[in-house]
CSV table of C-alpha atoms and ligand atoms in Angstrom, one decimal:
chain,number,residue,atom,x,y,z
A,166,MET,CA,151.2,-24.6,10.2
A,167,ALA,CA,152.3,-23.0,13.2
A,168,SER,CA,153.0,-18.9,12.6
A,169,PRO,CA,156.2,-18.0,13.8
A,170,ALA,CA,155.1,-15.7,17.5
A,171,GLY,CA,153.6,-12.2,15.9
A,172,SER,CA,152.7,-12.4,12.8
A,173,SER,CA,148.5,-13.5,12.1
A,174,ARG,CA,146.8,-16.0,10.6
A,175,PRO,CA,145.8,-15.6,6.4
A,176,PRO,CA,142.4,-14.5,6.4
A,177,SER,CA,139.5,-16.7,5.9
A,178,VAL,CA,138.5,-18.4,2.9
A,179,GLU,CA,134.9,-16.0,3.4
A,180,ARG,CA,136.9,-13.2,4.6
A,181,LEU,CA,138.7,-13.1,1.1
A,182,LEU,CA,135.5,-13.7,-0.4
A,183,SER,CA,133.7,-11.2,0.8
A,184,ALA,CA,136.6,-8.2,0.1
A,185,VAL,CA,137.1,-9.6,-3.3
A,186,ARG,CA,133.5,-9.1,-4.8
A,187,PRO,CA,133.2,-5.5,-4.5
A,188,ARG,CA,136.3,-5.7,-7.1
A,189,LEU,CA,134.7,-7.4,-9.6
A,190,VAL,CA,133.5,-6.4,-12.4
A,191,GLY,CA,130.7,-8.6,-13.9
A,192,PRO,CA,130.5,-12.7,-12.8
A,193,ARG,CA,132.9,-15.1,-12.5
A,194,GLU,CA,131.9,-18.5,-11.8
A,195,PRO,CA,132.4,-19.3,-8.2
A,196,ALA,CA,133.9,-22.1,-8.6
A,197,ALA,CA,137.0,-20.2,-9.5
A,198,LEU,CA,136.6,-17.5,-7.7
A,199,LEU,CA,136.8,-19.9,-5.3
A,200,ALA,CA,139.9,-21.6,-6.5
A,201,VAL,CA,142.5,-18.4,-6.3
A,202,ALA,CA,140.9,-17.4,-3.7
A,203,ARG,CA,142.1,-20.8,-1.8
A,204,ALA,CA,145.6,-20.2,-3.8
A,205,VAL,CA,146.2,-16.2,-2.7
A,206,ILE,CA,145.2,-17.9,1.2
A,207,ALA,CA,147.8,-20.8,0.8
A,208,ASP,CA,150.4,-18.7,-0.6
A,209,GLU,CA,150.2,-16.1,2.2
A,210,ARG,CA,150.3,-19.0,4.7
A,211,ALA,CA,153.3,-20.0,3.4
A,212,ARG,CA,154.6,-16.7,4.0
A,213,LEU,CA,153.7,-16.4,7.8
A,214,GLY,CA,155.1,-19.5,7.7
A,215,SER,CA,158.3,-17.6,6.5
A,216,GLY,CA,159.0,-15.1,8.9
A,217,ALA,CA,156.8,-12.6,7.1
A,218,HIS,CA,154.7,-9.7,7.7
A,219,GLY,CA,151.0,-10.6,7.2
A,220,ARG,CA,149.7,-8.5,4.1
A,221,HIS,CA,146.4,-6.6,5.2
A,222,ILE,CA,143.1,-8.1,4.0
A,223,ASP,CA,142.8,-5.7,1.2
A,224,GLU,CA,146.4,-6.5,-0.7
A,225,LEU,CA,145.6,-9.5,-1.3
A,226,ALA,CA,142.2,-9.5,-2.5
A,227,LEU,CA,143.8,-7.1,-5.1
A,228,GLU,CA,146.4,-9.9,-5.9
A,229,VAL,CA,143.1,-12.3,-6.0
A,230,ARG,CA,141.8,-9.8,-9.3
A,231,ALA,CA,145.1,-9.4,-11.0
A,232,ARG,CA,145.5,-13.2,-10.7
A,233,LEU,CA,142.2,-13.7,-12.5
A,234,ASP,CA,142.5,-10.7,-15.5
A,235,ALA,CA,146.2,-12.7,-15.9
A,236,PHE,CA,144.4,-15.7,-16.5
A,237,GLY,CA,142.5,-14.8,-19.0
A,238,GLY,CA,139.0,-12.7,-20.5
A,239,PRO,CA,139.2,-9.1,-23.1
A,240,GLY,CA,142.7,-7.5,-24.1
A,241,GLU,CA,144.4,-10.9,-22.6
A,242,PRO,CA,147.1,-11.7,-24.8
A,243,GLY,CA,147.8,-15.5,-25.4
A,244,LEU,CA,151.5,-16.3,-26.6
A,245,LEU,CA,154.0,-13.6,-26.1
A,246,THR,CA,154.8,-12.1,-29.8
A,247,VAL,CA,158.3,-11.7,-31.0
A,248,ILE,CA,159.9,-9.9,-33.6
A,249,ASN,CA,162.1,-12.4,-34.5
A,250,ALA,CA,165.8,-10.5,-35.8
A,251,THR,CA,167.8,-13.6,-36.1
A,252,GLY,CA,167.5,-14.2,-39.4
A,253,VAL,CA,165.8,-17.8,-39.9
A,254,ILE,CA,163.0,-17.2,-41.8
A,255,LEU,CA,161.2,-20.2,-40.3
A,256,HIS,CA,162.5,-20.7,-36.9
A,257,THR,CA,161.3,-23.7,-35.1
A,258,ASN,CA,161.9,-22.5,-31.4
A,259,LEU,CA,159.9,-18.7,-32.9
A,260,GLY,CA,156.9,-20.5,-34.5
A,261,ARG,CA,158.2,-21.1,-38.0
A,262,ALA,CA,155.7,-19.1,-40.2
A,263,PRO,CA,154.0,-15.9,-39.7
A,264,TRP,CA,151.2,-16.3,-41.3
A,265,PRO,CA,149.4,-14.6,-44.3
A,266,VAL,CA,146.6,-12.2,-43.6
A,267,ALA,CA,144.4,-13.6,-45.7
A,268,ALA,CA,144.9,-17.0,-43.7
A,269,ILE,CA,144.7,-15.0,-40.6
A,270,ASP,CA,141.3,-13.9,-41.8
A,271,ALA,CA,139.7,-17.1,-42.3
A,272,ALA,CA,141.3,-18.6,-39.7
A,273,VAL,CA,139.3,-16.0,-37.4
A,274,ALA,CA,135.7,-16.1,-39.8
A,275,ALA,CA,136.2,-20.6,-39.0
A,276,ALA,CA,136.7,-19.5,-35.3
A,277,ALA,CA,133.9,-16.8,-35.6
A,278,SER,CA,131.1,-19.3,-37.1
A,279,TYR,CA,129.1,-22.4,-37.9
A,280,SER,CA,130.5,-23.4,-41.2
A,281,LEU,CA,129.6,-26.4,-43.8
A,282,LEU,CA,132.8,-28.0,-42.6
A,283,GLU,CA,130.9,-31.6,-43.5
A,284,LEU,CA,127.1,-30.9,-45.3
A,285,ASP,CA,126.3,-30.3,-48.8
A,286,ALA,CA,125.4,-27.0,-49.0
A,287,GLY,CA,123.3,-28.5,-52.1
A,288,THR,CA,121.6,-31.2,-50.8
A,289,GLY,CA,121.6,-30.6,-47.1
A,290,ARG,CA,122.9,-34.3,-46.3
A,291,ARG,CA,127.0,-34.9,-44.9
A,292,GLY,CA,129.1,-34.1,-48.1
A,293,PRO,CA,132.8,-34.8,-47.4
A,294,ARG,CA,134.9,-33.0,-45.0
A,295,PHE,CA,135.5,-29.2,-46.2
A,296,ARG,CA,138.2,-29.9,-49.4
A,297,VAL,CA,139.2,-26.7,-50.6
A,298,ALA,CA,142.4,-26.8,-49.3
A,299,GLU,CA,142.9,-30.6,-50.7
A,300,ASP,CA,141.8,-28.9,-54.4
A,301,HIS,CA,144.2,-26.4,-54.3
A,302,LEU,CA,146.8,-29.4,-53.5
A,303,VAL,CA,146.1,-31.5,-56.6
A,304,ALA,CA,145.8,-28.1,-58.5
A,305,LEU,CA,149.5,-27.6,-57.5
A,306,THR,CA,151.4,-30.2,-57.8
A,307,GLY,CA,149.6,-32.2,-59.7
A,308,ALA,CA,148.9,-35.0,-57.8
A,309,GLU,CA,145.8,-37.4,-58.4
A,310,ASP,CA,144.6,-36.4,-54.5
A,311,ALA,CA,145.3,-35.0,-52.0
A,312,LEU,CA,144.9,-35.3,-48.1
A,313,ILE,CA,146.1,-32.8,-44.9
A,314,VAL,CA,146.8,-33.8,-41.2
A,315,ASN,CA,148.5,-32.5,-38.3
A,316,ASN,CA,151.8,-31.5,-39.6
A,317,ASN,CA,154.5,-34.1,-40.9
A,318,ALA,CA,155.3,-36.2,-39.4
A,319,SER,CA,152.1,-37.4,-38.5
A,320,ALA,CA,152.2,-37.6,-42.1
A,321,VAL,CA,155.0,-39.6,-42.6
A,322,ALA,CA,154.0,-42.0,-39.6
A,323,LEU,CA,150.4,-42.4,-41.6
A,324,ALA,CA,152.1,-43.2,-45.0
A,325,VAL,CA,154.8,-46.0,-43.5
A,326,GLY,CA,151.8,-47.4,-42.7
A,327,LEU,CA,151.2,-48.7,-45.8
A,328,ALA,CA,153.6,-50.7,-46.0
A,329,GLY,CA,151.4,-52.9,-43.9
A,330,ARG,CA,153.1,-55.9,-42.9
A,331,LYS,CA,156.2,-56.1,-44.8
A,332,GLY,CA,159.2,-53.4,-43.2
A,333,VAL,CA,159.7,-50.0,-44.5
A,334,ALA,CA,163.5,-49.4,-46.3
A,335,VAL,CA,165.8,-45.9,-45.8
A,336,SER,CA,169.1,-45.0,-46.1
A,337,ARG,CA,171.1,-44.6,-43.5
A,338,GLY,CA,171.9,-41.4,-44.9
A,339,GLU,CA,168.9,-40.4,-44.3
A,340,LEU,CA,167.7,-41.7,-41.1
A,341,VAL,CA,168.2,-38.1,-40.1
A,342,GLU,CA,166.2,-36.3,-37.0
A,343,ILE,CA,164.4,-32.7,-37.2
A,344,GLY,CA,165.0,-31.7,-34.5
A,345,GLY,CA,163.3,-31.0,-30.7
A,346,GLY,CA,164.6,-35.2,-30.8
A,347,VAL,CA,162.8,-36.4,-32.9
A,348,ARG,CA,163.9,-39.0,-35.0
A,349,ILE,CA,162.6,-40.2,-38.1
A,350,PRO,CA,163.9,-43.9,-37.1
A,351,GLU,CA,161.2,-43.7,-34.4
A,352,ILE,CA,158.1,-41.9,-36.1
A,353,ILE,CA,158.8,-45.4,-38.2
A,354,ARG,CA,158.6,-47.5,-35.3
A,355,ARG,CA,155.9,-46.1,-33.0
A,356,ALA,CA,153.6,-45.7,-36.6
A,357,GLY,CA,154.0,-49.4,-36.4
A,358,ALA,CA,156.5,-49.9,-39.2
A,359,ARG,CA,159.2,-51.7,-39.5
A,360,LEU,CA,162.7,-50.5,-39.9
A,361,ILE,CA,165.1,-51.8,-42.1
A,362,GLU,CA,167.9,-49.7,-42.9
A,363,VAL,CA,169.6,-50.3,-46.4
A,364,GLY,CA,173.1,-49.1,-47.1
A,365,THR,CA,176.0,-46.1,-45.6
A,366,THR,CA,175.5,-43.4,-44.1
A,367,ASN,CA,177.4,-42.2,-47.5
A,368,ARG,CA,176.7,-43.3,-49.2
A,369,THR,CA,173.8,-45.9,-51.2
A,370,ARG,CA,172.6,-46.6,-54.0
A,371,ALA,CA,169.5,-47.7,-55.5
A,372,ASP,CA,170.8,-51.4,-56.5
A,373,ASP,CA,170.9,-51.5,-52.2
A,374,PHE,CA,167.4,-52.0,-51.9
A,375,SER,CA,166.9,-54.9,-54.4
A,376,GLU,CA,167.5,-57.7,-52.2
A,377,PRO,CA,164.9,-56.1,-49.2
A,378,LEU,CA,162.4,-55.6,-51.7
A,379,ALA,CA,163.0,-58.8,-53.8
A,380,SER,CA,162.6,-61.0,-50.7
A,381,GLY,CA,159.5,-59.8,-49.9
A,382,ARG,CA,160.9,-58.1,-46.4
A,383,ALA,CA,161.0,-54.5,-47.7
A,384,GLY,CA,157.4,-53.2,-49.0
A,385,LEU,CA,157.8,-49.3,-48.9
A,386,ILE,CA,160.9,-47.0,-49.4
A,387,LEU,CA,160.7,-44.0,-47.5
A,388,ARG,CA,163.0,-41.3,-49.1
A,389,VAL,CA,163.6,-39.0,-46.4
A,390,HIS,CA,165.0,-35.1,-46.7
A,391,PRO,CA,168.0,-34.8,-45.0
A,392,SER,CA,166.8,-31.0,-44.4
A,393,ASN,CA,168.3,-29.8,-41.6
A,394,PHE,CA,172.2,-30.8,-42.8
A,395,ARG,CA,174.4,-31.7,-45.8
A,396,GLN,CA,176.3,-34.4,-47.0
A,397,SER,CA,179.3,-33.7,-49.2
A,398,GLY,CA,182.5,-36.1,-50.2
A,399,PHE,CA,182.6,-39.4,-50.5
A,400,VAL,CA,178.5,-39.4,-51.5
A,401,GLU,CA,176.2,-41.1,-53.0
A,402,SER,CA,172.5,-41.6,-53.0
A,403,PRO,CA,169.8,-43.0,-55.2
A,404,ASP,CA,168.2,-41.5,-58.1
A,405,PRO,CA,164.3,-41.5,-56.9
A,406,ARG,CA,162.9,-42.6,-60.9
A,407,ALA,CA,165.4,-45.7,-60.0
A,408,LEU,CA,164.3,-46.2,-57.4
A,409,ALA,CA,160.2,-45.7,-58.7
A,410,ALA,CA,162.2,-48.7,-61.0
A,411,LEU,CA,162.7,-51.1,-58.6
A,412,VAL,CA,159.1,-50.4,-56.6
A,413,ARG,CA,157.3,-50.8,-59.3
A,414,ALA,CA,159.2,-54.1,-60.6
A,415,HIS,CA,158.9,-55.2,-57.2
A,416,GLY,CA,154.8,-54.2,-56.6
A,417,ALA,CA,156.2,-51.6,-53.5
A,418,LEU,CA,155.7,-48.0,-52.8
A,419,LEU,CA,158.1,-44.9,-52.4
A,420,VAL,CA,156.8,-42.2,-50.6
A,421,GLU,CA,158.9,-39.4,-50.5
A,422,ASP,CA,158.9,-36.7,-47.3
A,423,LEU,CA,159.8,-33.5,-48.6
A,424,GLY,CA,160.5,-31.3,-44.6
A,425,SER,CA,159.8,-28.4,-46.1
A,426,GLY,CA,158.5,-28.6,-49.7
A,427,ALA,CA,158.3,-25.5,-52.0
A,428,LEU,CA,155.8,-24.4,-54.1
A,429,LEU,CA,157.9,-21.7,-55.7
A,430,ASP,CA,161.1,-22.2,-57.1
A,431,THR,CA,163.5,-21.5,-54.6
A,432,ALA,CA,165.7,-21.1,-58.1
A,433,ALA,CA,163.7,-17.7,-59.3
A,434,PHE,CA,164.9,-16.4,-55.8
A,435,GLY,CA,168.8,-17.1,-56.4
A,436,LEU,CA,168.9,-19.7,-54.2
A,437,PRO,CA,169.7,-23.6,-55.6
A,438,HIS,CA,166.1,-25.0,-56.8
A,439,GLU,CA,164.8,-26.9,-53.9
A,440,PRO,CA,163.0,-29.9,-54.8
A,441,THR,CA,159.1,-29.7,-55.2
A,442,PRO,CA,156.2,-32.3,-54.6
A,443,ALA,CA,155.4,-31.7,-58.4
A,444,ASP,CA,159.4,-32.8,-59.5
A,445,ALA,CA,159.1,-36.3,-56.6
A,446,LEU,CA,155.9,-36.5,-58.3
A,447,ALA,CA,157.4,-36.5,-61.9
A,448,ALA,CA,160.3,-38.3,-60.4
A,449,GLY,CA,158.0,-41.8,-59.7
A,450,ALA,CA,156.6,-40.9,-56.1
A,451,ASP,CA,153.4,-42.9,-55.0
A,452,LEU,CA,153.4,-40.6,-51.7
A,453,VAL,CA,155.0,-37.2,-50.9
A,454,THR,CA,154.5,-36.0,-47.8
A,455,PHE,CA,155.9,-32.3,-46.6
A,456,SER,CA,154.9,-28.8,-43.8
A,457,GLY,CA,152.0,-26.6,-43.7
A,458,ASP,CA,154.3,-23.8,-41.5
A,459,LYS,CA,157.5,-24.6,-43.6
A,460,LEU,CA,158.2,-23.1,-47.1
A,461,VAL,CA,154.6,-23.3,-47.4
A,462,GLY,CA,154.2,-20.6,-45.3
A,463,GLY,CA,151.2,-21.3,-43.4
A,464,PRO,CA,149.8,-22.8,-40.8
A,465,GLN,CA,151.0,-26.4,-39.3
A,466,ALA,CA,149.9,-28.7,-41.5
A,467,GLY,CA,151.2,-32.4,-42.1
A,468,LEU,CA,150.4,-31.6,-46.8
A,469,ILE,CA,149.8,-35.1,-48.2
A,470,VAL,CA,149.8,-35.8,-52.1
A,471,GLY,CA,150.4,-38.2,-54.9
A,472,ARG,CA,148.0,-40.9,-56.0
A,473,ALA,CA,144.5,-41.7,-55.6
A,474,ASP,CA,143.7,-45.3,-54.1
A,475,LEU,CA,147.3,-44.7,-51.7
A,476,VAL,CA,145.5,-41.3,-49.8
A,477,ALA,CA,141.6,-43.3,-50.4
A,478,ARG,CA,143.2,-45.8,-47.8
A,479,LEU,CA,145.2,-43.1,-45.9
A,480,ARG,CA,141.7,-41.3,-45.6
A,481,LYS,CA,140.0,-43.9,-44.1
A,482,ASP,CA,142.6,-44.8,-41.2
A,483,PRO,CA,142.4,-44.9,-38.1
A,484,LEU,CA,145.6,-42.7,-37.8
A,485,ALA,CA,144.4,-40.3,-40.6
A,486,ARG,CA,141.4,-39.4,-37.4
A,487,ALA,CA,143.7,-39.3,-35.1
A,488,THR,CA,145.8,-36.5,-36.4
A,489,ARG,CA,142.7,-35.2,-38.3
A,490,PRO,CA,143.0,-30.9,-38.9
A,491,ASP,CA,140.0,-29.1,-36.9
A,492,LYS,CA,138.1,-26.1,-38.8
A,493,VAL,CA,140.6,-23.5,-37.8
A,494,LEU,CA,143.5,-25.2,-39.8
A,495,LEU,CA,141.7,-25.9,-43.2
A,496,ALA,CA,140.7,-22.6,-43.1
A,497,ALA,CA,143.6,-21.1,-43.0
A,498,ILE,CA,146.1,-23.8,-45.5
A,499,ALA,CA,142.5,-23.7,-48.3
A,500,ALA,CA,143.3,-19.4,-47.8
A,501,THR,CA,147.9,-19.9,-47.5
A,502,LEU,CA,146.8,-22.3,-50.6
A,503,GLY,CA,144.8,-19.7,-53.0
A,504,LEU,CA,147.0,-17.3,-52.3
A,505,TYR,CA,149.6,-19.8,-54.7
A,506,ARG,CA,146.4,-20.2,-57.3
A,507,ALA,CA,145.8,-16.8,-58.1
A,508,GLY,CA,150.0,-15.8,-58.4
A,509,LEU,CA,149.4,-13.8,-54.9
A,510,ALA,CA,152.4,-15.9,-53.0
A,511,THR,CA,155.7,-13.8,-53.4
A,512,THR,CA,153.8,-10.3,-52.1
A,513,ALA,CA,150.8,-12.1,-50.1
A,514,ILE,CA,152.9,-14.7,-48.4
A,515,PRO,CA,155.1,-13.3,-45.4
A,516,VAL,CA,158.0,-15.7,-45.4
A,517,TRP,CA,158.4,-15.3,-49.6
A,518,ARG,CA,157.7,-11.9,-49.2
A,519,MET,CA,161.4,-12.2,-46.6
A,520,VAL,CA,163.1,-14.3,-48.6
A,521,ALA,CA,162.1,-12.2,-52.0
A,522,ALA,CA,163.2,-8.4,-50.0
A,523,PRO,CA,165.6,-7.3,-52.0
A,524,LEU,CA,169.0,-6.5,-50.8
A,525,GLU,CA,168.8,-2.2,-51.6
A,526,ALA,CA,164.9,-2.2,-49.7
A,527,LEU,CA,166.8,-4.0,-46.4
A,528,ARG,CA,170.3,-1.8,-46.6
A,529,ALA,CA,168.4,1.6,-46.5
A,530,ARG,CA,165.3,-0.1,-43.9
A,531,ALA,CA,168.5,-0.7,-41.4
A,532,LEU,CA,170.0,2.6,-42.7
A,533,ALA,CA,167.2,4.2,-40.6
A,534,VAL,CA,166.2,1.5,-37.6
A,535,ALA,CA,169.9,2.5,-36.5
A,536,ALA,CA,169.0,6.6,-36.8
A,537,GLN,CA,166.3,6.3,-35.6
A,538,ALA,CA,167.3,3.8,-32.7
A,539,GLY,CA,170.3,6.4,-32.2
A,540,ASP,CA,167.6,9.3,-31.6
A,541,MET,CA,165.8,7.4,-29.0
A,542,LEU,CA,168.9,6.4,-26.8
A,543,ALA,CA,169.8,9.9,-26.9
A,544,ASP,CA,166.4,10.7,-25.3
A,545,LEU,CA,166.4,7.8,-23.2
A,546,ALA,CA,169.7,8.5,-21.7
A,547,GLY,CA,169.0,13.2,-21.2
A,548,PRO,CA,170.7,15.6,-21.7
A,549,PRO,CA,173.6,15.7,-18.7
A,550,PRO,CA,175.9,12.0,-19.3
A,551,GLY,CA,175.3,11.4,-22.5
A,552,PRO,CA,176.8,12.9,-25.3
A,553,PRO,CA,174.8,14.4,-28.6
A,554,GLY,CA,173.8,11.6,-31.4
A,555,GLY,CA,173.3,8.9,-29.0
A,556,ASN,CA,176.1,7.4,-28.4
A,557,SER,CA,177.2,7.0,-25.0
A,558,PRO,CA,181.2,6.6,-24.7
A,559,GLY,CA,181.8,2.9,-26.3
A,560,ILE,CA,177.9,2.5,-27.8
A,561,SER,CA,177.6,1.7,-32.0
A,562,ILE,CA,174.4,1.3,-33.4
A,563,GLU,CA,175.9,0.2,-37.1
A,564,ALA,CA,174.3,-0.6,-40.1
A,565,VAL,CA,175.8,-4.0,-41.7
A,566,ASP,CA,175.5,-6.0,-44.4
A,567,LEU,CA,174.7,-9.7,-43.2
A,568,VAL,CA,173.6,-13.7,-44.4
A,569,ALA,CA,170.5,-14.6,-43.5
A,570,THR,CA,169.1,-18.7,-44.2
A,571,LEU,CA,165.9,-20.3,-44.7
A,572,GLY,CA,165.7,-22.5,-41.4
A,573,GLY,CA,163.3,-25.1,-40.7
A,574,GLY,CA,165.4,-27.2,-42.8
A,575,SER,CA,165.6,-25.4,-46.0
A,576,LEU,CA,168.1,-26.1,-48.2
A,577,PRO,CA,171.3,-26.1,-45.2
A,578,GLY,CA,174.1,-24.5,-45.7
A,579,GLU,CA,172.4,-22.1,-48.1
A,580,GLY,CA,172.9,-18.1,-47.5
A,581,ILE,CA,171.1,-15.5,-48.2
A,582,PRO,CA,172.7,-12.0,-48.5
A,583,SER,CA,171.0,-9.6,-46.2
A,584,ALA,CA,171.1,-6.5,-44.2
A,585,GLY,CA,171.0,-5.4,-40.5
A,586,LEU,CA,172.3,-3.8,-37.4
A,587,VAL,CA,175.2,-4.8,-35.1
A,588,LEU,CA,175.2,-3.2,-31.8
A,589,ARG,CA,178.0,-3.3,-29.9
A,590,GLY,CA,180.0,-1.6,-27.0
A,591,ARG,CA,177.5,-3.8,-23.8
A,592,SER,CA,178.6,-7.2,-22.8
A,593,ALA,CA,175.5,-9.0,-25.8
A,594,GLN,CA,174.3,-10.8,-23.8
A,595,HIS,CA,172.9,-8.4,-21.4
A,596,VAL,CA,171.5,-6.7,-23.8
A,597,LEU,CA,170.2,-10.5,-25.9
A,598,ALA,CA,168.8,-10.8,-22.5
A,599,ARG,CA,166.8,-7.2,-22.2
A,600,LEU,CA,165.9,-7.4,-26.0
A,601,ARG,CA,164.6,-10.8,-25.5
A,602,ALA,CA,162.5,-9.3,-21.5
A,603,GLY,CA,160.3,-6.7,-24.0
A,604,ASP,CA,158.6,-4.8,-21.9
A,605,GLN,CA,155.0,-6.1,-20.8
A,606,THR,CA,154.4,-3.7,-17.6
A,607,ALA,CA,151.8,-1.5,-18.4
A,608,GLY,CA,151.7,1.3,-17.4
A,609,ALA,CA,155.9,1.5,-17.6
A,610,PRO,CA,157.7,4.3,-18.8
A,611,ALA,CA,158.4,2.2,-22.0
A,612,ALA,CA,155.6,0.4,-22.3
A,613,GLY,CA,154.3,-1.6,-25.3
A,614,VAL,CA,157.7,-1.8,-26.4
A,615,PRO,CA,158.1,-5.5,-28.0
A,616,ALA,CA,160.7,-8.1,-27.4
A,617,VAL,CA,163.2,-9.1,-29.8
A,618,ILE,CA,165.8,-12.0,-30.4
A,619,ALA,CA,168.6,-11.1,-31.8
A,620,ARG,CA,172.0,-13.3,-31.9
A,621,ILE,CA,175.3,-12.4,-30.6
A,622,ASP,CA,178.1,-13.2,-33.7
A,623,ASP,CA,181.8,-12.6,-32.6
A,624,GLY,CA,181.4,-10.9,-29.4
A,625,ALA,CA,178.9,-8.3,-30.8
A,626,VAL,CA,174.6,-8.1,-30.6
A,627,VAL,CA,173.3,-8.6,-34.4
A,628,MET,CA,169.9,-8.4,-35.5
A,629,ASP,CA,168.7,-9.2,-39.1
A,630,LEU,CA,166.4,-6.8,-41.3
A,631,ARG,CA,164.7,-9.7,-43.6
A,632,THR,CA,162.9,-11.5,-41.1
A,633,VAL,CA,161.4,-8.6,-39.2
A,634,ASP,CA,158.7,-7.3,-40.8
A,635,PRO,CA,159.0,-3.7,-42.2
A,636,ALA,CA,156.0,-2.6,-40.1
A,637,ALA,CA,157.9,-3.5,-36.5
A,638,ASP,CA,161.0,-1.2,-37.6
A,639,PRO,CA,159.8,1.3,-35.2
A,640,GLY,CA,159.2,-1.1,-33.2
A,641,LEU,CA,162.6,-2.8,-32.6
A,642,ALA,CA,164.4,0.9,-33.1
A,643,ALA,CA,162.7,1.2,-29.3
A,644,ALA,CA,163.4,-2.0,-28.1
A,645,ILE,CA,167.5,-1.3,-29.3
A,646,ALA,CA,167.9,2.2,-27.6
A,647,ARG,CA,166.4,0.7,-24.5
A,648,ALA,CA,168.3,-2.5,-24.5
A,649,LEU,CA,171.2,-0.5,-24.6
A,650,ALA,CA,169.9,2.8,-22.4
A,651,GLY,CA,170.7,1.9,-18.5
B,1317,LIG,C1,160.2,-30.6,-40.6
B,1317,LIG,C2,160.2,-31.5,-41.2
B,1317,LIG,C3,159.8,-33.2,-40.4
B,1317,LIG,C4,158.6,-32.6,-38.9
B,1317,LIG,O1,157.6,-31.9,-40.1
B,1317,LIG,P1,156.9,-31.0,-39.0
B,1317,LIG,O2,155.2,-30.3,-40.3
B,1317,LIG,O3,157.4,-29.8,-37.6
B,1317,LIG,O4,156.2,-32.2,-38.6
B,1317,LIG,C5,159.5,-34.3,-41.2
B,1317,LIG,N1,160.4,-34.6,-42.3
B,1317,LIG,C6,161.2,-33.5,-42.8
B,1317,LIG,C7,162.4,-34.2,-43.4
B,1317,LIG,C8,160.7,-32.6,-41.8
B,1317,LIG,O5,162.4,-31.3,-42.4
């Protein structure tokens, strides 16, 4: 590429590599080093081509080192973590459930070591794949057997395959989009099953399923929890017991996709009762599927419980192998489910801790964070222009009552009384963006300020403390002060 007159050419790869090598700590594989050096030279050539001045070779060498460090190595965080101050407990875009400590420990141990994943300790021979999580599910739901796959969407795809050559009948009121553009009808079709739509959008009766079952067109009824919306008015949906009786009469199957699938009774927390997998099985479902990372509160997983003969068929399905969880997921979901059996779910599972947090405790935290953020803001603003107390003209940090939600398609439209903060006096969009950015710049004055995801209500920035771990409150206060300063 021709460079404009006066600018130099980038150094050769060999020269750059000689300048980089003394700056590296420890060995690097030559191929990785070469790839980064070439990329830096290509970028430099493009800069020169656009008329910029050539950079000194030492600068380019530092650039190579910085890019290598950013790719990975000790202390390099993978995903960027954020504080979830949205008040949506199961926020799909923020990674749904934070894991219980027991699940994290189990996952780390499983990842770091070999394990008896498929080896029988007694005989020394190959045994069934680690079954602890599935045994927990059997005990917790009263099912005959259980199977774990990678997520609930694959659990549904696997289960509807039991229809074989016959069709899968679904009420038109339950052909839902679950988020991220994923639609139940498409999952059914991609699983190779034929969809038979039954009833109408607002009203479907058990009787509507009679013809497809009696004619042999349908071999399976799929009930889908309408997770993320609520119908009201002139609506009717079939009683699951009536559907169960129908499938029995016609030798068909009833599969229920519960979506969230609470393992504790939500009514105990002042919320409406969310159907549990045990409820669905008791009402006659042959199989029930639900997610591991919604109300169960653990890692992403698809949990399938129900009849032993059907679970055995699913286990042999090649699709089960294609959606098989790894040892880390199995260890983490087993540890999560074990907490329910140990009677520790509401204290040890973050999702349930958030649901159960008393309003009074949240109000007290809101006052404390508001005061701390105010003090920090006063410090940042410095003595001269800002009046004492941190409340520069028009800026306010106020503790308020709010309404949180479960999210993740659980109990749509149901609010949970909550408390948090309202920030006023600066452009809400600007504050939201500053909160989102946090400060990752090492050595910057505000280094270590966490990124915070908040929301805008009525033109003001709102932060709900129900979804914030109390241990993160000081970081939240620092983030608020930084976002409002300057
Ligand atoms: C969330 C949800 C799914 C998908 O579950 P994933 O675990 O995200 O794959 C399927 N069906 C319903 C009803 C849901 O709410």
